[in-house]
Coordinates of N, CA, C and O in Angstrom, one line a residue:
X294 N 0.9 -1.2 0.0 CA 0.0 0.0 0.0 C 0.9 1.2 0.0 O 1.8 1.4 0.8
X295 N 0.6 2.2 -0.9 CA 1.4 3.4 -1.1 C 0.4 4.6 -1.0 O -0.7 4.5 -1.5
X296 N 0.8 5.7 -0.4 CA 0.0 6.9 -0.5 C 0.0 7.4 -1.9 O 1.0 7.3 -2.6
X297 N -1.1 7.9 -2.3 CA -1.2 8.5 -3.7 C -0.6 9.9 -3.6 O -0.7 10.6 -2.6
X298 N 0.1 10.4 -4.6 CA 0.6 11.8 -4.6 C -0.6 12.7 -4.8 O -1.6 12.3 -5.5
X299 N -0.5 13.8 -4.1 CA -1.7 14.7 -4.1 C -1.2 16.2 -4.1 O -0.1 16.5 -3.7
X300 N -2.1 17.0 -4.7 CA -1.9 18.5 -4.7 C -3.1 19.1 -4.0 O -4.2 18.6 -4.1
X301 N -2.9 20.3 -3.4 CA -4.1 20.9 -2.8 C -4.0 22.5 -3.0 O -2.9 23.0 -3.2
X302 N -5.1 23.1 -2.9 CA -5.2 24.6 -2.8 C -6.5 24.9 -2.2 O -7.4 24.1 -2.0
X303 N -6.6 26.2 -1.8 CA -7.8 26.6 -1.1 C -8.5 27.9 -1.7 O -7.8 28.6 -2.4
X304 N -9.7 28.0 -1.4 CA -10.4 29.3 -1.7 C -11.1 29.7 -0.4 O -11.0 29.1 0.6
X305 N -11.8 30.8 -0.5 CA -12.5 31.4 0.7 C -13.3 30.4 1.4 O -13.3 30.3 2.7
X306 N -14.1 29.6 0.7 CA -15.1 28.7 1.3 C -14.8 27.2 1.2 O -15.6 26.4 1.6
X307 N -13.6 26.9 0.6 CA -13.4 25.5 0.3 C -11.9 25.2 0.1 O -11.1 26.1 0.0
X308 N -11.6 23.9 0.2 CA -10.3 23.3 0.0 C -10.4 22.2 -1.1 O -11.3 21.4 -1.0
X309 N -9.5 22.2 -2.0 CA -9.4 21.2 -3.0 C -8.2 20.3 -2.9 O -7.1 20.8 -2.6
X310 N -8.5 19.0 -3.0 CA -7.4 18.1 -3.0 C -7.5 17.2 -4.2 O -8.6 16.7 -4.5
X311 N -6.4 17.1 -4.9 CA -6.4 16.2 -6.1 C -5.5 15.1 -5.9 O -4.2 15.3 -5.8
X312 N -6.0 13.9 -5.9 CA -5.2 12.7 -5.7 C -4.8 12.2 -7.2 O -5.7 11.9 -8.0
X313 N -3.6 12.2 -7.5 CA -3.1 12.0 -8.8 C -2.9 10.5 -9.1 O -1.7 10.0 -9.0
X314 N -3.9 9.8 -9.4 CA -3.9 8.4 -9.7 C -4.5 8.2 -11.1 O -5.7 8.5 -11.2
X315 N -3.8 7.6 -12.0 CA -4.3 7.4 -13.4 C -5.1 6.1 -13.4 O -4.7 5.1 -12.7
X316 N -6.2 6.0 -14.1 CA -7.1 4.9 -14.2 C -7.4 4.2 -12.8 O -7.2 3.0 -12.6
X317 N -7.9 5.0 -11.9 CA -8.3 4.5 -10.6 C -9.5 3.7 -10.6 O -10.4 3.9 -11.4
X318 N -9.5 2.7 -9.8 CA -10.7 1.8 -9.6 C -10.9 1.6 -8.1 O -10.0 1.9 -7.3
X319 N -12.1 1.1 -7.8 CA -12.4 0.9 -6.4 C -12.1 2.1 -5.5 O -11.6 2.0 -4.4
X320 N -12.5 3.3 -6.1 CA -12.3 4.6 -5.4 C -13.2 4.7 -4.1 O -14.4 4.5 -4.3
X321 N -12.6 5.0 -3.0 CA -13.4 5.2 -1.8 C -12.9 6.5 -1.1 O -11.7 6.6 -0.9
X322 N -13.8 7.5 -0.9 CA -13.4 8.7 -0.3 C -14.4 8.9 0.8 O -15.6 8.8 0.7
X323 N -13.9 9.2 2.0 CA -14.8 9.5 3.2 C -14.3 10.8 3.8 O -13.1 11.1 3.9
X324 N -15.3 11.6 4.2 CA -15.1 12.8 4.8 C -15.6 12.8 6.3 O -16.7 12.3 6.5
X325 N -14.8 13.3 7.2 CA -15.2 13.4 8.6 C -15.0 14.9 8.9 O -14.5 15.7 8.1
X326 N -15.4 15.3 10.1 CA -15.3 16.8 10.4 C -13.9 17.3 10.3 O -13.6 18.4 9.9
X327 N -12.9 16.4 10.7 CA -11.5 16.9 10.7 C -10.6 15.9 9.9 O -9.4 15.9 10.1
X328 N -11.2 15.0 9.1 CA -10.4 14.0 8.4 C -10.9 13.8 7.0 O -12.1 14.0 6.7
X329 N -10.0 13.4 6.1 CA -10.4 13.0 4.7 C -9.6 11.7 4.5 O -8.4 11.7 4.7
X330 N -10.3 10.6 4.1 CA -9.6 9.4 3.8 C -9.8 9.0 2.3 O -11.0 9.2 1.8
X331 N -8.8 8.5 1.7 CA -8.9 8.2 0.2 C -8.2 6.8 0.0 O -7.2 6.6 0.6
X332 N -8.8 6.0 -0.8 CA -8.2 4.8 -1.2 C -8.7 4.4 -2.6 O -9.8 4.7 -3.0
X333 N -7.8 3.7 -3.3 CA -8.2 3.2 -4.6 C -7.1 2.2 -5.1 O -6.0 2.1 -4.5
X334 N -7.4 1.6 -6.2 CA -6.4 0.8 -6.9 C -6.2 1.5 -8.2 O -7.2 1.9 -8.9
X335 N -4.9 1.7 -8.6 CA -4.7 2.5 -9.8 C -3.5 2.1 -10.6 O -2.6 1.4 -10.1
X336 N -3.5 2.7 -11.8 CA -2.3 2.5 -12.7 C -2.4 1.1 -13.4 O -3.2 0.3 -13.1
X337 N -1.5 0.9 -14.3 CA -1.4 -0.3 -15.1 C -1.0 -1.5 -14.2 O -1.4 -2.6 -14.5
X338 N -0.3 -1.2 -13.1 CA 0.2 -2.3 -12.2 C -0.8 -2.5 -11.0 O -0.5 -3.3 -10.1
X339 N -1.9 -1.8 -11.0 CA -3.0 -2.0 -10.0 C -2.4 -1.9 -8.6 O -2.6 -2.7 -7.7
X340 N -1.7 -0.8 -8.3 CA -1.2 -0.5 -7.0 C -2.3 0.0 -6.1 O -3.1 0.8 -6.5
X341 N -2.3 -0.5 -4.8 CA -3.3 0.0 -3.9 C -2.7 1.3 -3.2 O -1.6 1.3 -2.7
X342 N -3.5 2.3 -3.3 CA -3.2 3.6 -2.7 C -4.1 3.9 -1.5 O -5.3 3.6 -1.6
X343 N -3.5 4.5 -0.5 CA -4.3 4.8 0.7 C -3.7 6.1 1.3 O -2.5 6.2 1.6
X344 N -4.6 7.1 1.6 CA -4.2 8.3 2.2 C -5.2 8.6 3.3 O -6.4 8.5 3.1
X345 N -4.7 9.0 4.5 CA -5.6 9.5 5.5 C -5.0 10.9 5.9 O -3.8 11.0 6.3
X346 N -5.9 11.9 5.8 CA -5.4 13.2 6.1 C -6.1 13.8 7.3 O -7.3 13.8 7.4
X347 N -5.3 14.1 8.4 CA -5.8 14.8 9.5 C -5.8 16.3 9.1 O -4.8 16.9 9.0
X348 N -7.0 16.8 8.9 CA -7.1 18.2 8.3 C -6.7 19.3 9.3 O -6.9 19.2 10.5
X349 N -6.2 20.4 8.7 CA -5.8 21.5 9.5 C -6.9 22.1 10.3 O -6.8 22.5 11.4
X350 N -8.1 22.1 9.7 CA -9.3 22.7 10.4 C -10.5 21.9 10.0 O -10.5 21.0 9.2
X351 N -11.7 22.2 10.6 CA -12.9 21.5 10.4 C -13.5 21.8 9.0 O -13.4 22.9 8.4
X352 N -14.2 20.8 8.5 CA -15.0 20.9 7.2 C -16.4 20.5 7.5 O -16.7 19.9 8.5
X353 N -17.3 20.8 6.6 CA -18.7 20.3 6.6 C -18.7 19.1 5.7 O -18.7 19.1 4.5
X354 N -18.6 17.9 6.4 CA -18.5 16.7 5.6 C -19.7 16.4 4.8 O -19.6 15.7 3.7
X355 N -20.9 16.9 5.1 CA -22.1 16.7 4.3 C -22.1 17.5 3.0 O -22.8 17.1 2.1
X356 N -21.3 18.6 3.0 CA -21.3 19.4 1.8 C -20.0 19.2 1.0 O -19.8 19.8 0.0
X357 N -19.2 18.2 1.4 CA -18.0 17.9 0.7 C -18.2 16.7 -0.3 O -19.1 15.9 0.0
X358 N -17.5 16.7 -1.4 CA -17.7 15.7 -2.4 C -16.5 15.4 -3.2 O -15.4 16.1 -3.0
X359 N -16.5 14.4 -4.0 CA -15.4 14.0 -4.9 C -15.8 13.7 -6.3 O -17.0 13.3 -6.5
X360 N -14.9 13.7 -7.2 CA -15.2 13.4 -8.6 C -14.0 12.6 -9.2 O -12.9 13.1 -9.1
X361 N -14.3 11.5 -9.8 CA -13.2 10.7 -10.4 C -13.1 11.0 -11.8 O -14.1 11.1 -12.5
X362 N -11.9 11.2 -12.3 CA -11.6 11.3 -13.8 C -10.6 10.2 -14.1 O -10.1 9.5 -13.2
X363 N -10.3 10.1 -15.4 CA -9.3 9.0 -15.8 C -7.9 9.3 -15.2 O -7.1 8.4 -15.2
X364 N -7.7 10.6 -14.9 CA -6.3 11.0 -14.5 C -6.1 11.2 -13.0 O -5.0 11.3 -12.5
X365 N -7.2 11.4 -12.3 CA -7.1 11.8 -10.9 C -8.5 11.7 -10.2 O -9.5 11.5 -10.8
X366 N -8.5 11.9 -8.9 CA -9.7 12.0 -8.1 C -9.6 13.3 -7.4 O -8.7 13.6 -6.6
X367 N -10.6 14.2 -7.7 CA -10.6 15.6 -7.2 C -11.6 15.6 -6.0 O -12.8 15.2 -6.2
X368 N -11.1 16.1 -4.9 CA -12.0 16.2 -3.7 C -12.2 17.7 -3.4 O -11.3 18.5 -3.5
X369 N -13.4 18.0 -3.1 CA -13.9 19.3 -2.8 C -14.4 19.4 -1.4 O -15.4 18.8 -1.1
X370 N -13.7 20.0 -0.5 CA -14.1 20.1 0.9 C -14.6 21.5 1.3 O -13.9 22.5 1.0
X371 N -15.8 21.5 1.8 CA -16.4 22.8 2.2 C -15.9 23.1 3.6 O -16.0 22.3 4.5
X372 N -15.3 24.3 3.7 CA -14.8 24.7 5.1 C -15.9 24.9 6.0 O -17.0 25.5 5.7
X373 N -15.7 24.5 7.3 CA -16.7 24.8 8.3 C -16.8 26.3 8.6 O -17.8 26.8 8.9
X374 N -15.6 26.9 8.5 CA -15.6 28.4 8.7 C -15.1 29.1 7.4 O -13.9 29.3 7.3
X375 N -16.0 29.5 6.5 CA -15.6 30.2 5.3 C -14.9 31.5 5.7 O -15.2 32.1 6.6
X376 N -13.9 31.8 4.9 CA -13.1 33.0 5.1 C -11.9 32.8 6.0 O -11.1 33.7 6.2
X377 N -11.8 31.7 6.6 CA -10.6 31.4 7.5 C -9.6 30.7 6.6 O -9.8 29.6 6.1
X378 N -8.4 31.3 6.6 CA -7.3 30.8 5.7 C -6.7 29.6 6.4 O -6.5 29.5 7.6
X379 N -6.3 28.6 5.6 CA -5.6 27.4 6.1 C -4.1 27.6 5.6 O -3.8 27.6 4.4
X380 N -3.2 27.7 6.5 CA -1.8 27.8 6.1 C -1.2 26.5 5.5 O -0.2 26.5 4.8
X381 N -1.9 25.4 5.8 CA -1.5 24.1 5.2 C -2.7 23.2 5.3 O -3.7 23.5 6.0
X382 N -2.7 22.1 4.6 CA -3.8 21.2 4.5 C -3.9 20.3 5.8 O -4.9 20.0 6.3
X383 N -2.7 19.9 6.2 CA -2.7 18.9 7.3 C -2.5 19.5 8.7 O -1.8 20.6 8.8
X384 N -3.0 18.9 9.7 CA -2.8 19.3 11.1 C -1.4 19.1 11.5 O -0.7 19.9 12.1
X385 N -0.8 18.0 11.1 CA 0.6 17.6 11.4 C 1.6 18.2 10.4 O 1.2 18.9 9.5
X386 N 2.8 17.8 10.6 CA 3.9 18.2 9.7 C 3.6 17.8 8.2 O 2.8 16.9 8.0
X387 N 4.2 18.5 7.3 CA 3.9 18.2 5.9 C 4.2 16.8 5.5 O 5.1 16.1 6.1
X388 N 3.5 16.3 4.5 CA 3.6 14.9 4.1 C 4.4 14.9 2.8 O 4.2 15.8 1.9
X389 N 5.3 13.9 2.5 CA 6.1 13.9 1.3 C 5.2 13.8 0.1 O 5.6 14.2 -1.0
X390 N 4.1 13.1 0.2 CA 3.2 12.9 -1.0 C 2.3 14.0 -1.3 O 1.6 14.0 -2.3
X391 N 2.4 15.1 -0.5 CA 1.5 16.2 -0.7 C 2.2 17.5 -1.1 O 3.2 17.8 -0.5
X392 N 1.7 18.2 -2.2 CA 2.3 19.4 -2.6 C 1.2 20.5 -2.8 O 0.0 20.1 -2.9
X393 N 1.6 21.7 -2.9 CA 0.7 22.8 -3.1 C 0.4 22.9 -4.7 O 1.4 22.7 -5.4
X394 N -0.8 23.0 -5.1 CA -1.1 23.1 -6.5 C -1.0 24.6 -6.9 O -1.9 25.4 -6.8
X395 N 0.2 25.0 -7.3 CA 0.5 26.4 -7.6 C -0.2 26.9 -8.8 O -0.5 28.1 -9.0
X396 N -0.6 26.0 -9.7 CA -1.4 26.4 -10.9 C -2.8 27.0 -10.5 O -3.3 27.8 -11.2
X397 N -3.3 26.5 -9.4 CA -4.6 27.0 -9.0 C -4.6 27.9 -7.7 O -5.6 28.4 -7.3
X398 N -3.4 28.1 -7.1 CA -3.3 28.8 -5.9 C -3.5 30.3 -6.2 O -3.1 30.8 -7.2
X399 N -4.2 31.0 -5.3 CA -4.3 32.5 -5.4 C -4.6 33.0 -4.1 O -5.2 32.4 -3.2
X400 N -4.1 34.2 -3.9 CA -4.3 34.9 -2.6 C -5.8 35.5 -2.7 O -6.1 36.2 -3.5
X401 N -6.6 35.1 -1.7 CA -8.0 35.5 -1.7 C -8.4 36.3 -0.5 O -9.5 36.8 -0.4
X402 N -7.5 36.4 0.5 CA -7.9 37.0 1.8 C -8.5 38.3 1.6 O -9.4 38.7 2.4
X403 N -8.0 39.1 0.7 CA -8.5 40.5 0.5 C -9.5 40.6 -0.6 O -9.9 41.7 -1.0
X404 N -9.9 39.5 -1.2 CA -11.0 39.6 -2.2 C -12.3 40.0 -1.7 O -12.6 39.9 -0.5
X405 N -13.2 40.4 -2.6 CA -14.5 40.7 -2.1 C -15.4 39.5 -1.8 O -15.0 38.4 -2.1
X406 N -16.5 39.7 -1.2 CA -17.4 38.6 -0.9 C -18.0 37.9 -2.1 O -18.5 36.8 -2.0
X407 N -17.8 38.5 -3.3 CA -18.3 37.8 -4.5 C -17.7 36.4 -4.7 O -18.3 35.6 -5.3
X408 N -16.5 36.2 -4.2 CA -15.9 35.0 -4.3 C -16.6 33.8 -3.6 O -16.3 32.7 -3.9
X409 N -17.5 34.2 -2.7 CA -18.2 33.1 -2.0 C -19.0 32.2 -2.9 O -19.3 31.1 -2.5
X410 N -19.3 32.6 -4.1 CA -20.1 31.7 -5.0 C -19.3 30.6 -5.6 O -19.9 29.8 -6.3
X411 N -18.0 30.5 -5.4 CA -17.2 29.5 -6.0 C -17.6 28.1 -5.7 O -17.6 27.2 -6.6
X412 N -18.1 27.8 -4.5 CA -18.5 26.5 -4.2 C -19.6 26.0 -5.1 O -19.6 24.9 -5.6
X413 N -20.6 26.9 -5.2 CA -21.8 26.5 -6.0 C -21.4 26.3 -7.5 O -21.9 25.4 -8.2
X414 N -20.6 27.2 -8.0 CA -20.2 27.1 -9.4 C -19.4 25.8 -9.6 O -19.6 25.1 -10.6
X415 N -18.6 25.5 -8.6 CA -17.8 24.2 -8.8 C -18.7 23.0 -8.7 O -18.6 22.1 -9.4
X416 N -19.7 23.1 -7.8 CA -20.7 22.0 -7.7 C -21.4 21.8 -9.0 O -21.6 20.6 -9.5
X417 N -21.8 22.9 -9.6 CA -22.5 22.8 -10.9 C -21.6 22.2 -12.0 O -22.0 21.3 -12.7
X418 N -20.4 22.6 -12.0 CA -19.4 22.1 -13.0 C -19.2 20.6 -12.7 O -19.2 19.8 -13.7
X419 N -19.1 20.1 -11.5 CA -18.9 18.7 -11.2 C -20.1 17.9 -11.6 O -20.0 16.8 -12.1
X420 N -21.3 18.5 -11.4 CA -22.5 17.7 -11.8 C -22.7 17.6 -13.3 O -23.3 16.7 -13.8
X421 N -22.3 18.7 -14.0 CA -22.5 18.7 -15.4 C -21.5 17.9 -16.2 O -21.8 17.6 -17.4
X422 N -20.3 17.7 -15.7 CA -19.3 17.0 -16.5 C -19.3 15.5 -16.3 O -19.6 15.1 -15.2
X423 N -19.2 14.8 -17.4 CA -19.0 13.4 -17.3 C -17.6 13.0 -16.9 O -16.7 13.8 -17.2
X424 N -17.5 11.9 -16.2 CA -16.1 11.5 -15.8 C -15.1 11.4 -16.8 O -13.9 11.7 -16.6
X425 N -15.5 11.0 -18.0 CA -14.5 10.8 -19.1 C -14.2 12.0 -19.9 O -13.3 12.1 -20.6
X426 N -15.2 13.0 -19.9 CA -15.0 14.2 -20.7 C -14.1 15.2 -20.1 O -13.5 16.0 -20.8
X427 N -13.9 15.1 -18.8 CA -13.1 16.2 -18.1 C -11.6 15.8 -18.2 O -11.2 14.8 -17.5
X428 N -10.8 16.5 -18.9 CA -9.4 16.1 -19.1 C -8.6 17.4 -18.8 O -8.0 17.9 -19.7
X429 N -8.5 17.8 -17.5 CA -7.7 19.0 -17.3 C -6.2 18.6 -17.4 O -5.8 17.5 -17.2
X430 N -5.4 19.6 -17.8 CA -4.0 19.4 -17.9 C -3.4 19.7 -16.5 O -3.1 20.8 -16.2
X431 N -3.3 18.7 -15.7 CA -2.9 18.9 -14.3 C -1.6 18.2 -14.0 O -1.3 18.0 -12.8
X432 N -0.8 17.8 -14.9 CA 0.5 17.2 -14.6 C 1.6 18.2 -14.2 O 2.6 17.8 -13.9
X433 N 1.3 19.5 -14.3 CA 2.2 20.5 -13.8 C 3.5 20.6 -14.6 O 4.5 21.0 -14.0
X434 N 3.6 20.1 -15.8 CA 4.8 20.2 -16.6 C 5.3 21.6 -16.7 O 6.5 21.8 -16.9
X435 N 4.4 22.6 -16.7 CA 4.8 23.9 -17.0 C 5.3 24.6 -15.7 O 5.6 25.8 -15.7
X436 N 5.3 24.0 -14.5 CA 5.7 24.6 -13.3 C 7.1 24.2 -12.9 O 7.4 23.0 -12.9
X437 N 7.9 25.1 -12.7 CA 9.3 24.9 -12.3 C 9.6 25.7 -11.0 O 9.5 26.9 -11.1
X438 N 9.9 25.0 -10.0 CA 10.3 25.7 -8.7 C 11.7 25.5 -8.5 O 12.2 24.3 -8.4
X439 N 12.5 26.6 -8.3 CA 13.9 26.4 -8.1 C 14.2 27.1 -6.8 O 13.9 28.2 -6.5
X440 N 14.8 26.3 -5.9 CA 15.2 26.8 -4.6 C 16.7 27.1 -4.6 O 17.4 26.2 -5.0
X441 N 17.1 28.3 -4.3 CA 18.5 28.7 -4.3 C 19.0 28.7 -2.9 O 18.4 29.2 -2.0

């Protein structure tokens, strides 16, 4: 059993986690008030992946959801306290399998309240798209981070 590599980013009212597993099967995602658990079998070699995340802060597990595509499983967590920034996804120290999704990251703390509609727009998008039609370019080839 291996943890799946994952990327995350946040908005005013939500947190997004993308588990990067190609051709996932037997996907199971569970949300708790302070936890998110993910498991699946994936890839051509059918490796079992399992991640359990002790979240930095509370979520509304009834309003959180996930969507499987051929390239990943995207989880959408509704914050219990919208407008409260999360400096990191996990309560504990950083995990090696987890990175920040810089392609989607943006500073929102000073944005207007109009941003609050993001959750509903995302929900509509998730409901309208078929699992196989959605092919975002999320492998991050265009991102280069150089530490000096």
